[in-house]
Tab-separated table of C-alpha atoms in Angstrom:
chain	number	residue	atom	x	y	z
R	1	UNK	CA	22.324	-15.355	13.269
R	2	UNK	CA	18.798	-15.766	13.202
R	3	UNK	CA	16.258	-17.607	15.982
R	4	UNK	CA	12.851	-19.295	15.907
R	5	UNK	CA	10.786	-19.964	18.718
R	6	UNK	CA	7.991	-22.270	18.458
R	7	UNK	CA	7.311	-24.878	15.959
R	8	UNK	CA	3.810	-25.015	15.961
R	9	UNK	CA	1.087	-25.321	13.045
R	10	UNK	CA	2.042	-21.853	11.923
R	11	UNK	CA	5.498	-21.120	13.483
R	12	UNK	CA	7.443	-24.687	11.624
R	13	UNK	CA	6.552	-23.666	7.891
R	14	UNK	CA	7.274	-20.276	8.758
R	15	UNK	CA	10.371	-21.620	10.016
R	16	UNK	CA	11.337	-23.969	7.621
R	17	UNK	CA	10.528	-21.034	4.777
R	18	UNK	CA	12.720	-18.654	6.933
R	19	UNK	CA	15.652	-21.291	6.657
R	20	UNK	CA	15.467	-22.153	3.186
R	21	UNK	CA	15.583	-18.469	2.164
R	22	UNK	CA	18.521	-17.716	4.681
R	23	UNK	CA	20.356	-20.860	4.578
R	24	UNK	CA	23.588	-19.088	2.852
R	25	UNK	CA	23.208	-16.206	4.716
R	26	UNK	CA	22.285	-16.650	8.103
R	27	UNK	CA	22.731	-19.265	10.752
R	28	UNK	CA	19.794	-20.266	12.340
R	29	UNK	CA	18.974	-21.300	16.121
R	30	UNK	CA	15.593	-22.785	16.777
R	31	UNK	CA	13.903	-23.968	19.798
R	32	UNK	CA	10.386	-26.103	21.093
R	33	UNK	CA	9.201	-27.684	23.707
R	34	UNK	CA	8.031	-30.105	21.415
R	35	UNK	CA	11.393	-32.092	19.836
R	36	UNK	CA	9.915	-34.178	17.342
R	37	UNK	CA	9.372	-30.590	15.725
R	38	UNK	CA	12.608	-29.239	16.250
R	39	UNK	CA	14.281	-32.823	14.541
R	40	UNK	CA	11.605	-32.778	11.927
R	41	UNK	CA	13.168	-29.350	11.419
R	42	UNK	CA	16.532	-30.387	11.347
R	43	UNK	CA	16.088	-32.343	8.562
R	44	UNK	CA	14.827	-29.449	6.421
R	45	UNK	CA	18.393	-27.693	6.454
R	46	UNK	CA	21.356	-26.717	8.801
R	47	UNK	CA	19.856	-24.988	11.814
R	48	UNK	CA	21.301	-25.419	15.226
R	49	UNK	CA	18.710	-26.697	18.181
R	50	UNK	CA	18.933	-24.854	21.504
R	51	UNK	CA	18.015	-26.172	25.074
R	52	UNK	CA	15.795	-22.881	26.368
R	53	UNK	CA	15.030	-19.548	24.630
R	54	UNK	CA	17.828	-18.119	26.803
R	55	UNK	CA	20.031	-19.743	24.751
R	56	UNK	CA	18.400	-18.623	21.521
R	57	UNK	CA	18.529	-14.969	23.000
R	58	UNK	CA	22.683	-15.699	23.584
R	59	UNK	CA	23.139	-16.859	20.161
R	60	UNK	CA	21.046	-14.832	18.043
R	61	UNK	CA	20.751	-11.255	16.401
R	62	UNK	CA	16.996	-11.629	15.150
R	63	UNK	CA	14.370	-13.641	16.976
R	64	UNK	CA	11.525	-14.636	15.897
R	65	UNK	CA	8.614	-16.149	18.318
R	66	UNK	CA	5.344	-18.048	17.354
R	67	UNK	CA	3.203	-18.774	20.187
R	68	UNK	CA	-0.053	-20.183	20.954
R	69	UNK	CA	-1.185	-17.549	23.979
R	70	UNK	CA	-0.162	-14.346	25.781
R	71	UNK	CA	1.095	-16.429	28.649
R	72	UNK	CA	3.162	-18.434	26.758
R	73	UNK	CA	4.559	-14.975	25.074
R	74	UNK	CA	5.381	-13.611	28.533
R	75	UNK	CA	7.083	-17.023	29.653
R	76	UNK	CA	9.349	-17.416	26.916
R	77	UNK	CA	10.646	-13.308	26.457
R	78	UNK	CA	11.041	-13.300	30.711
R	79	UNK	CA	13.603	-15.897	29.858
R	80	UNK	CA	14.615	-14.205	26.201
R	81	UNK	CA	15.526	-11.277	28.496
R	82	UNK	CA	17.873	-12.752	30.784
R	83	UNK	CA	20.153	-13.389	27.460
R	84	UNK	CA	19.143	-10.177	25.545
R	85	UNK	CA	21.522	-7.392	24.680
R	86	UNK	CA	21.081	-4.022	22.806
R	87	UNK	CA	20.378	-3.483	19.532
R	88	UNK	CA	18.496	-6.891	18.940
R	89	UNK	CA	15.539	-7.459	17.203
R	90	UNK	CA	12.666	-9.281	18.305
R	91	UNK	CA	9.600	-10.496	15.789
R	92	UNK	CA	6.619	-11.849	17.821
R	93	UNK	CA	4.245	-13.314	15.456
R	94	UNK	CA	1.608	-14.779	18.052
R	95	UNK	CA	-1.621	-13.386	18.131
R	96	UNK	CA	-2.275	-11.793	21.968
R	97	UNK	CA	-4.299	-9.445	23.566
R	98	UNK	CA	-2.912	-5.691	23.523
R	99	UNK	CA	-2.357	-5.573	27.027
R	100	UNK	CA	0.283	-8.222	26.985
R	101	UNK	CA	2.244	-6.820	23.872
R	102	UNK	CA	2.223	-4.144	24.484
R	103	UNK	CA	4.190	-4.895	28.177
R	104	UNK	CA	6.484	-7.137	26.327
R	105	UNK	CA	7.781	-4.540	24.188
R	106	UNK	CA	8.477	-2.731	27.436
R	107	UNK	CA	10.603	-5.336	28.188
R	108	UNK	CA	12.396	-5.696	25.192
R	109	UNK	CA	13.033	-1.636	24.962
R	110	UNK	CA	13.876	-1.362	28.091
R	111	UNK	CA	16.986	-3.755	27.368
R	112	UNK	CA	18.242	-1.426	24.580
R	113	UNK	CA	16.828	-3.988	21.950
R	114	UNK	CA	14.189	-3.522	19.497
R	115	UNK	CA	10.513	-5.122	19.313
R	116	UNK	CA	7.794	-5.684	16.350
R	117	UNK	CA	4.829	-7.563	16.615
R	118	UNK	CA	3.780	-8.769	13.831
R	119	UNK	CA	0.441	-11.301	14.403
R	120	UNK	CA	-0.457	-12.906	11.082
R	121	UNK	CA	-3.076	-13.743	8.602
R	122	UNK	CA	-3.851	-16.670	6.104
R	123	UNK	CA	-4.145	-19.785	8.107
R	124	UNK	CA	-1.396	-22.746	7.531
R	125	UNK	CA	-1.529	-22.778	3.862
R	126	UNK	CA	-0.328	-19.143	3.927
R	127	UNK	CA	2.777	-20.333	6.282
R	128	UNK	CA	3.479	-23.598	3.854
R	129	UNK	CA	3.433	-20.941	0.768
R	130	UNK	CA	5.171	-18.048	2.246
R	131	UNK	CA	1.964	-15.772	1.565
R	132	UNK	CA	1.037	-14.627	5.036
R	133	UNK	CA	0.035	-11.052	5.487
R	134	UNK	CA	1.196	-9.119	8.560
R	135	UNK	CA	0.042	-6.635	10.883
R	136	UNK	CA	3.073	-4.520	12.436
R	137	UNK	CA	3.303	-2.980	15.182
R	138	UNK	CA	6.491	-1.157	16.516
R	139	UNK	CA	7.876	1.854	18.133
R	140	UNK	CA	8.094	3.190	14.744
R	141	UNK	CA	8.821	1.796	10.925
R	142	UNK	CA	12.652	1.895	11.610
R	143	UNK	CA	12.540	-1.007	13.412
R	144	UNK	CA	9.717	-2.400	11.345
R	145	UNK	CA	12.073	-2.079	8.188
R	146	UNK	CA	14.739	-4.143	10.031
R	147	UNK	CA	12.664	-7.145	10.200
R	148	UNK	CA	11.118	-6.506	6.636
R	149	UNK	CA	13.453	-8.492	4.605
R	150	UNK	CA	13.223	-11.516	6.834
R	151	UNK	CA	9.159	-11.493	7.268
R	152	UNK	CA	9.216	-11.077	3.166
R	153	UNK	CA	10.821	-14.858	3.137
R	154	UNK	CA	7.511	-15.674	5.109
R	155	UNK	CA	4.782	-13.401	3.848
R	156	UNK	CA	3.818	-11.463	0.704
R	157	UNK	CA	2.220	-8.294	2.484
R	158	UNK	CA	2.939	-6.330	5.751
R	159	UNK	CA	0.744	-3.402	7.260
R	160	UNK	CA	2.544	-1.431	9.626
R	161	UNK	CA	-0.809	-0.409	11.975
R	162	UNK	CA	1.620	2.398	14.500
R	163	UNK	CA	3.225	1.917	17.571
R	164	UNK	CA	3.007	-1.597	19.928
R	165	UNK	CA	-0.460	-3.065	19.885
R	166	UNK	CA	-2.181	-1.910	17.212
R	167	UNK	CA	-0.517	-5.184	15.149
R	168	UNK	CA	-2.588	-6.781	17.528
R	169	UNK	CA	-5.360	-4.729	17.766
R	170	UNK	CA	-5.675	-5.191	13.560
R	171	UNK	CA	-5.698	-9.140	14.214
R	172	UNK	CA	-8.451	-9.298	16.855
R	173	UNK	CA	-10.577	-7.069	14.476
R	174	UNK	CA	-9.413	-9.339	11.717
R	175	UNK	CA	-10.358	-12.662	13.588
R	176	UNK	CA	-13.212	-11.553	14.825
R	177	UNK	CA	-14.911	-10.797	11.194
R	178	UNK	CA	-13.172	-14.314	10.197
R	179	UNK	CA	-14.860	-16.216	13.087
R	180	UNK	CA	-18.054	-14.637	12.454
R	181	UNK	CA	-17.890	-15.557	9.262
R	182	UNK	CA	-17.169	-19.116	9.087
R	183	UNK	CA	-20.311	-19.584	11.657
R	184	UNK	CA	-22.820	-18.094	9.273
R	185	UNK	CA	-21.280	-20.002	6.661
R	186	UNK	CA	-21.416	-23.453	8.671
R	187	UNK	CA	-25.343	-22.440	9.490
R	188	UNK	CA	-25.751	-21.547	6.184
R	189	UNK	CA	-25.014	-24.720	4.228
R	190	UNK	CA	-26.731	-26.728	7.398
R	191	UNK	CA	-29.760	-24.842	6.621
R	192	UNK	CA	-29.743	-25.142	3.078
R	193	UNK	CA	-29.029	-28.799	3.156
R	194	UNK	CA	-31.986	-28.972	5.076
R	195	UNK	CA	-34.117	-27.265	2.638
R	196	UNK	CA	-32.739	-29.054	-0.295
R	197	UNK	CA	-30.482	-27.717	-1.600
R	198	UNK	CA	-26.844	-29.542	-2.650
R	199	UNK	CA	-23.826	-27.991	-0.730
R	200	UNK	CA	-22.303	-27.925	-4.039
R	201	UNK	CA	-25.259	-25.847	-5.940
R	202	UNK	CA	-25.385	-23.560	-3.012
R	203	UNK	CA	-21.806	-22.815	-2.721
R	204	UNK	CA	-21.897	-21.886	-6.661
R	205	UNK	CA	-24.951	-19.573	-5.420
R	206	UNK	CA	-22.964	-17.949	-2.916
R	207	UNK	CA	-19.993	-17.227	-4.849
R	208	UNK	CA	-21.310	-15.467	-7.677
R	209	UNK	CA	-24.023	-13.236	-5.315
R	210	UNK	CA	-23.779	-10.996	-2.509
R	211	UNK	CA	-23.172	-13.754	0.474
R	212	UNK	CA	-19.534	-14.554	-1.234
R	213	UNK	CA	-16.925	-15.080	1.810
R	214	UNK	CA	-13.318	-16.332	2.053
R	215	UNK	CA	-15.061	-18.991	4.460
R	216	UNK	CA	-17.524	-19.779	1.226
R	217	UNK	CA	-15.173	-19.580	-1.800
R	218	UNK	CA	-11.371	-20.419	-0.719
R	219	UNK	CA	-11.804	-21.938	2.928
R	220	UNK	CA	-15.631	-23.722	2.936
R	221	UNK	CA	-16.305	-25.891	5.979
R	222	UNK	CA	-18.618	-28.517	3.956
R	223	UNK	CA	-16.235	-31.360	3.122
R	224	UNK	CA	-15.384	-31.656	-0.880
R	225	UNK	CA	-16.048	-28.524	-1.541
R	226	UNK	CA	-12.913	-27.206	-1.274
R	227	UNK	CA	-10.223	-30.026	-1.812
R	228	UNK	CA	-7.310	-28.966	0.304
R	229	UNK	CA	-8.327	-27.376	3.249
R	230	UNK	CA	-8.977	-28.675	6.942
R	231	UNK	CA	-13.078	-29.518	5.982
R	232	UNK	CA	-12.231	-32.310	3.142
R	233	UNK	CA	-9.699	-33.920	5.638
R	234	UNK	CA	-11.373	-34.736	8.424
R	235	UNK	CA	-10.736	-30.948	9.626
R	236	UNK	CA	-7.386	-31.977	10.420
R	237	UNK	CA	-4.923	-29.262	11.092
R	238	UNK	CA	-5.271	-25.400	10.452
R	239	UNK	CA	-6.711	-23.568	12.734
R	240	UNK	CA	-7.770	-25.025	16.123
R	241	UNK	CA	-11.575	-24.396	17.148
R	242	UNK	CA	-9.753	-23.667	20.786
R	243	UNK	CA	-7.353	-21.322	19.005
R	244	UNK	CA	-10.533	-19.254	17.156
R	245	UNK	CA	-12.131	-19.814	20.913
R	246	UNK	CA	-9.194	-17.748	22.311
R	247	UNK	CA	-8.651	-15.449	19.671
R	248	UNK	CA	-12.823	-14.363	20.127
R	249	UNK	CA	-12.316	-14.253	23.640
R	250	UNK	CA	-9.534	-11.556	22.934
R	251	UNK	CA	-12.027	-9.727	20.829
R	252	UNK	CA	-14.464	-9.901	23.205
R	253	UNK	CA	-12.722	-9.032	26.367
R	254	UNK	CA	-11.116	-5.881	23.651
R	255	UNK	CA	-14.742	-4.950	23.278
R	256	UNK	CA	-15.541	-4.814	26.827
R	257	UNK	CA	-12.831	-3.101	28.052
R	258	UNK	CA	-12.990	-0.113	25.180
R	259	UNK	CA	-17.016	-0.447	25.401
R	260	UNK	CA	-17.510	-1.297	21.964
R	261	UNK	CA	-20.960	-3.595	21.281
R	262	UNK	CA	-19.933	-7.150	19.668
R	263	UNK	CA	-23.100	-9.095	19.874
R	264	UNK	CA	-22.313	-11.268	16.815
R	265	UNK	CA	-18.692	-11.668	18.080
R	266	UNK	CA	-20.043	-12.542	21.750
R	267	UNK	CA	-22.583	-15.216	20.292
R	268	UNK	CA	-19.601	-16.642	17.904
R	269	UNK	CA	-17.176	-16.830	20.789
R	270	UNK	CA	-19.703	-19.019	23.217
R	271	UNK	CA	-20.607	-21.292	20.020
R	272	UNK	CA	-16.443	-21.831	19.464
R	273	UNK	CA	-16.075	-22.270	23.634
R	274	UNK	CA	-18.811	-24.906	23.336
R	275	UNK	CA	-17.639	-26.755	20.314
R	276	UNK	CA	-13.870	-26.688	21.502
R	277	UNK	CA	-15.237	-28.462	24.646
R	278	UNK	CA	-16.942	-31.164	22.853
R	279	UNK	CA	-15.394	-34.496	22.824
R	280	UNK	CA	-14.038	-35.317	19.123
R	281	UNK	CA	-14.239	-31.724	18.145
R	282	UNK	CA	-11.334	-30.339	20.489
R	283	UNK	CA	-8.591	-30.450	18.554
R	284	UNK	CA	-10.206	-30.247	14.961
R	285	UNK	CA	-10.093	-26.843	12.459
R	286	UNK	CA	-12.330	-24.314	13.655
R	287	UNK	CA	-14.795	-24.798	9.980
R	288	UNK	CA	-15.781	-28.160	12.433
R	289	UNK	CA	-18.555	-25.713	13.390
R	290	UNK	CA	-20.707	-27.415	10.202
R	291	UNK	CA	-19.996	-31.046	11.660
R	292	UNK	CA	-21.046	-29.545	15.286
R	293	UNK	CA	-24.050	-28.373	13.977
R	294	UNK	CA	-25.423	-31.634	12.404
R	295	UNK	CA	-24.443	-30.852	8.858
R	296	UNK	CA	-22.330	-34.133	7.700
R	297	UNK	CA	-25.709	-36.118	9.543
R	298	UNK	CA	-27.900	-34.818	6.319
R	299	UNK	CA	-24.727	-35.528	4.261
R	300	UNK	CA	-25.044	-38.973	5.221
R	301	UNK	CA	-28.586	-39.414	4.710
R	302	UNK	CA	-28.417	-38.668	0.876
């Protein structure tokens, strides 16, 4: 029997892949604090809805969690442990600071069971495709290769990074490029709109010279360039602007605590804080940076 905890964005098409792949194999337990996710899953194929991740924990051999925060991670695996037993697995695919994983695992090997983290990359449409790429951590690849099969029904590549925390370690490093990014690409096409020059010229530019991105060629935050992501609907759903706020905060607070300079990650994570404290931009993809920063005003000049 497999579980899933937390039916988020990213953790119900991870889900929903997980049960359509395991369906005739596997039972699966599910739970949320959120129920019109658990009966939207439901109706995607037979999976059995718990009352509290205790339950799940009871019921299950494999668990999988997706969470939006470390407290949220040490809330639901303090109750996770009060049903856990030896030799089960737990998959934590929430991206946390080091600290906290690294203490959950604790917790989880300290009841005889096993732990992985395994925080993810490639935004919602990699969760809807099954093409996310991992970055494992464990207390060694044993336990990494027990949860293999299952994260392959949700992901195309995994990256085992060494023992608990450095999954997490990789992500913040990861984000932290990835939020960077996206800003200069947001000031970018403001400033060239500004100067002239069509967000559609300027984008070909980019993507056939040296300032090519993944936030300029696959994920662009100038609405109509790219037809299917977050920017040319409104930047509804993917990734929150509070979520890439939280995730540069991890970076940032990383970076302090090992002493490692991050002035372009510090000034990225105060422009996220601000625009994630906006009204209308709280709970919009983090590419909303371009919209924060005036860009769709030029758009509608033209």
């Amino acid at each position: 029997t497999l579980g899933f905890i937390g039916l988020g964005q990213m953790g119900y098409p991870m889900a929903a892949n997980l049960l359509r792949a395991t369906s005739k194999t596997h039972n699966l337990v599910a739970y949320d604090t959120n129920t019109s996710s658990t009966t939207r899953l439901s109706k995607e194929g037979p999976v059995s809805i718990l009352s509290n991740p205790r339950e799940v924990a009871e019921s299950a051999d494999v668990v999988f969690t997706m969470l939006p925060a470390g407290r949220h991670v040490r809330g639901v695996y303090e109750q996770l442990m009060e049903g856990s037993r030896k030799d089960q697995l737990y998959v934590d695919c929430s991206t946390i600071d080091v600290k906290t994983a690294v203490e959950v695992a604790g917790w989880v090997h300290a009841k005889g069971a096993r732990m992985v983290e395994a925080p993810v990359s490639g935004g919602t449409g990699g969760a809807t495709n099954g093409t996310l790429a991992f970055m494992a951590g464990a207390r060694n690849e044993k336990d990494l290769e027990a949860a293999r099969p299952f994260l392959m029904h949700m992901g195309k590549v995994i990256n085992y990074c060494g023992k608990s925390g450095t999954g997490q370690a990789a992500k913040i490093c990861n984000n932290m490029m990835l939020g960077i990014s996206m800003v200069g690409a947001c000031e970018t096409f403001n400033l060239g709109r500004r100067l002239g020059l069509a967000p559609e010229l300027l984008n070909k530019i980019l993507n056939t010279s040296s300032g090519r991105s993944w936030s300029t060629d696959t994920y662009s935050p100038v609405p109509g360039l790219n037809p299917n992501v977050p920017a040319s609907k409104d930047y509804e759903g993917g990734f929150g602007v509070s979520l890439m706020a939280k995730d540069m905060g991890l970076a940032v607070a990383a970076a302090t605590e090992s002493q490692s300079p991050v002035v372009l990650g510090a000034a990225a994570e105060q422009m996220y804080k601000m625009v994630a404290t906006t009204e209308g931009f709280e709970g919009k993809d983090f590419a909303v940076v371009y919209r924060w920063l005036g860009g769709e005003k030029e758009l509608a000049k033209k």
